[in-house]
Tab-separated table of C-alpha atoms in Angstrom:
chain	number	residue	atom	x	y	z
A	4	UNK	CA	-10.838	-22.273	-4.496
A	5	UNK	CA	-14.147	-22.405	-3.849
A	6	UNK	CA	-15.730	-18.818	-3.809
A	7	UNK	CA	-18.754	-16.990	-5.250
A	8	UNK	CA	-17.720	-15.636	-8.653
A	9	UNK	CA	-17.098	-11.907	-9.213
A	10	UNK	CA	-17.143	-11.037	-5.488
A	11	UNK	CA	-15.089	-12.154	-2.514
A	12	UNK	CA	-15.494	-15.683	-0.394
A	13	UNK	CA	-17.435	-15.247	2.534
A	14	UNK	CA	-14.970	-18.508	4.055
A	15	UNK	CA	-11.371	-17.265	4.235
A	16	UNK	CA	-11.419	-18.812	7.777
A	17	UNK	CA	-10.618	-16.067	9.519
A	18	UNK	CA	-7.775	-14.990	7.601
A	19	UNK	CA	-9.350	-11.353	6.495
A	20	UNK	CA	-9.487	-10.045	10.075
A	21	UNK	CA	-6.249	-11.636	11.498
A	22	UNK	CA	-4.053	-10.231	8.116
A	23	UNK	CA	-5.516	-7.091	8.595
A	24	UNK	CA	-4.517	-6.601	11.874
A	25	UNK	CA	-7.057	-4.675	12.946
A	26	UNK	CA	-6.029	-2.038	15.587
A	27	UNK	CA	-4.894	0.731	16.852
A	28	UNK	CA	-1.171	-0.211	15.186
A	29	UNK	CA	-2.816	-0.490	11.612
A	30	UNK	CA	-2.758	2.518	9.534
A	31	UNK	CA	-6.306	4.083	8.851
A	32	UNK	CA	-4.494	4.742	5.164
A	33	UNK	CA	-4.157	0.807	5.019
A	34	UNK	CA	-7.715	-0.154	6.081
A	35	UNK	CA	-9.302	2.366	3.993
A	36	UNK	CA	-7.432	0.743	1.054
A	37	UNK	CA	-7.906	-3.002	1.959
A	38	UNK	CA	-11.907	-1.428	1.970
A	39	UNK	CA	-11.652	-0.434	-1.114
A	40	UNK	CA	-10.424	-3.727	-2.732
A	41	UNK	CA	-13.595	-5.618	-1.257
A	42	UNK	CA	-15.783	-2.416	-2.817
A	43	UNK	CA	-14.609	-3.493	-6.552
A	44	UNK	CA	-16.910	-5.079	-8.418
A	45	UNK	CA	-15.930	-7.922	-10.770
A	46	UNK	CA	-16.281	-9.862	-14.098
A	47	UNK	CA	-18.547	-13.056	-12.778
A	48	UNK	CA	-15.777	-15.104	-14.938
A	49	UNK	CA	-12.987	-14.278	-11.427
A	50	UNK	CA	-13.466	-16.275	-8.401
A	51	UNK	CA	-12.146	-14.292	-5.270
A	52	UNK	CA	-10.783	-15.200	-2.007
A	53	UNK	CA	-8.498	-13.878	0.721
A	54	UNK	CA	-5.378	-15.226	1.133
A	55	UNK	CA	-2.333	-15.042	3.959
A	56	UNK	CA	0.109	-12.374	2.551
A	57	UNK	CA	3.642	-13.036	2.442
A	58	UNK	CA	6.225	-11.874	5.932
A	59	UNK	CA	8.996	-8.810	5.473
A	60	UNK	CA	7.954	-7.626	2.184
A	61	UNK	CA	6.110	-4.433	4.240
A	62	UNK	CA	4.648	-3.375	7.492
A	63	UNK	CA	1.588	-4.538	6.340
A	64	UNK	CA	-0.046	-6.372	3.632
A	65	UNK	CA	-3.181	-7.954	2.189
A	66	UNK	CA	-3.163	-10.615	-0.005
A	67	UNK	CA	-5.786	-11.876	-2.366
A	68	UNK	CA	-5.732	-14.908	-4.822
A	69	UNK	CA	-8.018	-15.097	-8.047
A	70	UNK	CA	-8.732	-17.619	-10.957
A	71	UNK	CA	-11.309	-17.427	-13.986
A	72	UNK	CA	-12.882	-20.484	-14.204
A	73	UNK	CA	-15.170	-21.336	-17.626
A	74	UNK	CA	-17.083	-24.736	-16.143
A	75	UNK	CA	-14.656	-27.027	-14.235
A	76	UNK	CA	-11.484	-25.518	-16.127
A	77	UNK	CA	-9.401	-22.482	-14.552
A	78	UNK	CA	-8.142	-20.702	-17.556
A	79	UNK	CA	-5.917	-18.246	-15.583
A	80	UNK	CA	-5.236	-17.674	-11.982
A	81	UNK	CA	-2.875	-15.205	-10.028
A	82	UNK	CA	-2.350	-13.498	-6.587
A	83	UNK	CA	-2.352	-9.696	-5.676
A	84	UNK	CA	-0.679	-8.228	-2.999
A	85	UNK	CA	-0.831	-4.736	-1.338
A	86	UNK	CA	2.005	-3.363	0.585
A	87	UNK	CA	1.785	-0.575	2.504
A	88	UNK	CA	4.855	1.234	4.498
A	89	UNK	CA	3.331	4.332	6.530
A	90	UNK	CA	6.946	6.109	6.225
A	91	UNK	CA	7.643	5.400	2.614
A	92	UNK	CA	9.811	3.233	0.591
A	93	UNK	CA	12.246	5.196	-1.450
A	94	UNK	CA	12.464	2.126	-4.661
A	95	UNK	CA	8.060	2.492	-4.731
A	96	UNK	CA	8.392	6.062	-4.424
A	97	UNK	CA	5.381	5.965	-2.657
A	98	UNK	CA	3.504	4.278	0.720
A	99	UNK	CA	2.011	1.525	-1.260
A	100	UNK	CA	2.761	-1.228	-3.567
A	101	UNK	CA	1.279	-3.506	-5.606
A	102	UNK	CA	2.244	-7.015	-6.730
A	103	UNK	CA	1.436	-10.005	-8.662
A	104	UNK	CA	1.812	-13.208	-10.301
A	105	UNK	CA	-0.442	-13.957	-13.273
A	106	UNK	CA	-0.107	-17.579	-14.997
A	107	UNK	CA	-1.862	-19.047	-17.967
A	108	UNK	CA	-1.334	-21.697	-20.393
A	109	UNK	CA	-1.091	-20.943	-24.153
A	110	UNK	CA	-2.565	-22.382	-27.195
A	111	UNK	CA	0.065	-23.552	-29.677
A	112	UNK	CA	-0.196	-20.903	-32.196
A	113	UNK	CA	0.194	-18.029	-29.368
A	114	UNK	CA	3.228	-19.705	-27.792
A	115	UNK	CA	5.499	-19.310	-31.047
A	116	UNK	CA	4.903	-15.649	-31.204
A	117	UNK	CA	8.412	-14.133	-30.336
A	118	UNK	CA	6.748	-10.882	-29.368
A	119	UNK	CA	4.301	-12.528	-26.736
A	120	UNK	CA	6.460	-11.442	-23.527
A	121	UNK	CA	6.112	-7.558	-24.819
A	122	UNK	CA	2.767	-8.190	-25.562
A	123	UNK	CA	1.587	-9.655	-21.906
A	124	UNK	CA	3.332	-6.944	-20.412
A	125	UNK	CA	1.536	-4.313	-22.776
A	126	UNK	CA	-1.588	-6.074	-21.107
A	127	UNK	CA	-1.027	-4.904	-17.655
A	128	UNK	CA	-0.131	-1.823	-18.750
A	129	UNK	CA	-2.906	-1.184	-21.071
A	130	UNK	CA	-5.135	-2.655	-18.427
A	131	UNK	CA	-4.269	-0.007	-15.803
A	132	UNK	CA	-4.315	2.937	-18.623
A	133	UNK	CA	-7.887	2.096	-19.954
A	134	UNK	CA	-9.479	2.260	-16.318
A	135	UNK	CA	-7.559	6.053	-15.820
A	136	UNK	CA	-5.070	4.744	-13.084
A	137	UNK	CA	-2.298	6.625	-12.403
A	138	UNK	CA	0.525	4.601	-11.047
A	139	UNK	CA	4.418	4.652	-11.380
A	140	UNK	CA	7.621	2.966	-10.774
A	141	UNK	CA	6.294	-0.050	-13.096
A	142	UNK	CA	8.533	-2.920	-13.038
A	143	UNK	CA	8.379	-7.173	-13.718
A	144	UNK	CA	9.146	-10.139	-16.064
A	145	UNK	CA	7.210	-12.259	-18.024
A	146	UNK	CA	8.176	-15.763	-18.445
A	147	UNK	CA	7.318	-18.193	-21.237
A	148	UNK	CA	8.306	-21.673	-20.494
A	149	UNK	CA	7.255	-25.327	-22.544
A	150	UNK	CA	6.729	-28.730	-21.419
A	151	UNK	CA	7.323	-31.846	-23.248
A	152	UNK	CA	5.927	-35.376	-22.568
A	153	UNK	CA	7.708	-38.493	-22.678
A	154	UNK	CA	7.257	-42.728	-21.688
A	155	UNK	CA	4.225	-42.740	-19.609
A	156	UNK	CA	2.988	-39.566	-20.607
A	157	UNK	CA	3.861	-39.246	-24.130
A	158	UNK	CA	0.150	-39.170	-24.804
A	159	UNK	CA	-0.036	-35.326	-23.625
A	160	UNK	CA	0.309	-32.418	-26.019
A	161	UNK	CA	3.210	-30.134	-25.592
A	162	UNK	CA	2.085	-26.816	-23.339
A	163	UNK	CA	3.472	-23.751	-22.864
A	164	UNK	CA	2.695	-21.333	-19.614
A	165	UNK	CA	3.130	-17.698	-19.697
A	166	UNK	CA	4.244	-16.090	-16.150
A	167	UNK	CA	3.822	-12.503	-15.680
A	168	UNK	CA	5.124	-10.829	-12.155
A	169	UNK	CA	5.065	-7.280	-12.024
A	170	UNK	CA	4.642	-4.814	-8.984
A	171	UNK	CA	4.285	-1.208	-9.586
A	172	UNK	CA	2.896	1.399	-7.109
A	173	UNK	CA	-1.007	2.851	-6.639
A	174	UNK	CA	-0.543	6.888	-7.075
A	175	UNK	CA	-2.211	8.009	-3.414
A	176	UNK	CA	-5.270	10.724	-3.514
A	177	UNK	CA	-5.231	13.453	-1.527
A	178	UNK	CA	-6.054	11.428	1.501
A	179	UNK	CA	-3.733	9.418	1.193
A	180	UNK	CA	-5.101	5.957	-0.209
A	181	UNK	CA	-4.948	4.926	-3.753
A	182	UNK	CA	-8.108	3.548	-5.672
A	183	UNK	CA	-6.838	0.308	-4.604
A	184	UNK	CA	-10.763	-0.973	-6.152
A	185	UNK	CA	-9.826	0.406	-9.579
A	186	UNK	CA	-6.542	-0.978	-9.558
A	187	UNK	CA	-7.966	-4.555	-8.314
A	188	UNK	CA	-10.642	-4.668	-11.364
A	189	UNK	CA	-7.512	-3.819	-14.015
A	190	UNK	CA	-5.879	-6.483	-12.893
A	191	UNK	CA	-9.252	-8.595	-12.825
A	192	UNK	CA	-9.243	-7.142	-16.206
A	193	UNK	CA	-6.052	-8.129	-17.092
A	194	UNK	CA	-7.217	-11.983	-15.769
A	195	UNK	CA	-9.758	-12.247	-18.221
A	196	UNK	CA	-7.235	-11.075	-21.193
A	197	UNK	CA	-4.759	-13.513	-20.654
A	198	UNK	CA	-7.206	-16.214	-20.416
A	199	UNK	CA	-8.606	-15.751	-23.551
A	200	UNK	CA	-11.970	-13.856	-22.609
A	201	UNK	CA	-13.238	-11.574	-24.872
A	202	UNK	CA	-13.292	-8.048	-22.862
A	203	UNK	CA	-16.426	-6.971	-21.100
A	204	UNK	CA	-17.122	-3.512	-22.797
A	205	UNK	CA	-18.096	-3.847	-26.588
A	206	UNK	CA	-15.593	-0.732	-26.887
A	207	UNK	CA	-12.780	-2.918	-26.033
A	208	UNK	CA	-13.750	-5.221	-28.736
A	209	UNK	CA	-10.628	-4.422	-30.962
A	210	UNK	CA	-8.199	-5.673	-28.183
A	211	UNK	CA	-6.408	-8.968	-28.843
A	212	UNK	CA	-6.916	-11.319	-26.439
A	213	UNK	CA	-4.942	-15.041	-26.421
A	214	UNK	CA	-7.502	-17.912	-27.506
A	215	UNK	CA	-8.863	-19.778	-24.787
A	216	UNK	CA	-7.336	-22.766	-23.555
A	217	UNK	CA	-8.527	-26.426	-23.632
A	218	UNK	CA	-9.155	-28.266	-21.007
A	219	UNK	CA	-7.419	-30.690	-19.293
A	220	UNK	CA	-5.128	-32.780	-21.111
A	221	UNK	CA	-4.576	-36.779	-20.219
């Protein structure tokens, strides 16, 4: 990726405007929200861009991919995608949905914790609850998994990657559309925890955050 940091590409190739489907067939409820996503405003750390959303999940969706990036390294990245079904989808409980994927690798010391998985998901849950959000039907896995090298390259440290995939649905306003912006900088916020970033607002400064990353390994 390739984008300005803290604010959306300006070269998704024309994906934006075909994905959006923009139209008399395209809920006003779903461009209003898809509006609001490109409205939030962003740690510089997250690099932005539009991606194609996946087929059949919903009626219509808008996908966006992110990493943080310190230099030439990408610490985290993940992919957020919002789902929106104009007549309602009894398992959201709700006309909207939001999922992701979130990966990062771990430092040694962090990988051995047996509570990490409960901790990660306490992350996106703490990130949406600090910004206000309401939001229900919460639901995912987190996945710690460990590579070992061997022969040719035997020279490269053991690393672990933590997986988190998780969907839970906006709670709609009044009009209808959920503060899809709000939700999109939690999750931006959630990013920045996972890759090891201290957090933005000194008044956060007591949350624990996972130690960056090195770099590359050869």
């Amino acid at each position: 990726m390739a984008p300005a940091q803290g604010q959306f590409s300006d070269h998704s190739d024309g994906v934006e405007s075909k994905d959006r489907g923009e139209g008399p067939s395209v809920p006003p409820a779903f461009l209003a929200a898809v509006d609001a996503l490109r409205s939030a405003r962003l740690r510089p750390e997250l690099e932005v861009e539009v991606t194609r959303p996946p087929q059949r999940l919903a009626p219509h969706a808008y996908a966006l991919e992110a990493a943080v990036v310190d230099g030439e390294d990408d610490l985290a990245d993940g992919r957020l995608v919002l789902l929106h079904d104009p007549a309602g989808h009894d398992a959201w409980q709700g006309a909207f949905r939001l999922v992701t994927l979130v990966r990062a690798e771990l430092e040694p010391e962090m990988a051995a914790d047996p509570l990490l998985p409960e901790v990660c998901w306490s992350w996106l849950t703490g990130a949406l609850d600090a910004r206000g959000l309401s939001y229900g039907e919460a639901g995912g896995t987190v996945t710690r998994a460990g590579s070992h090298y061997f022969g040719a390259l035997s020279a490269r440290r053991p690393a672990t990657q933590i997986e988190i995939r998780a969907s839970w649905t906006p709670r709609e306003s009044r009009g209808g559309v959920p503060d899809t912006a709000s939700h999109l900088m939690a999750w931006g916020d959630l990013l920045c925890q996972i890759a090891g970033l201290p957090p933005s607002d000194p008044a956060d400064a007591a949350v624990v955050t996972l130690p960056q990353r090195r770099g590359p390994q050869v």
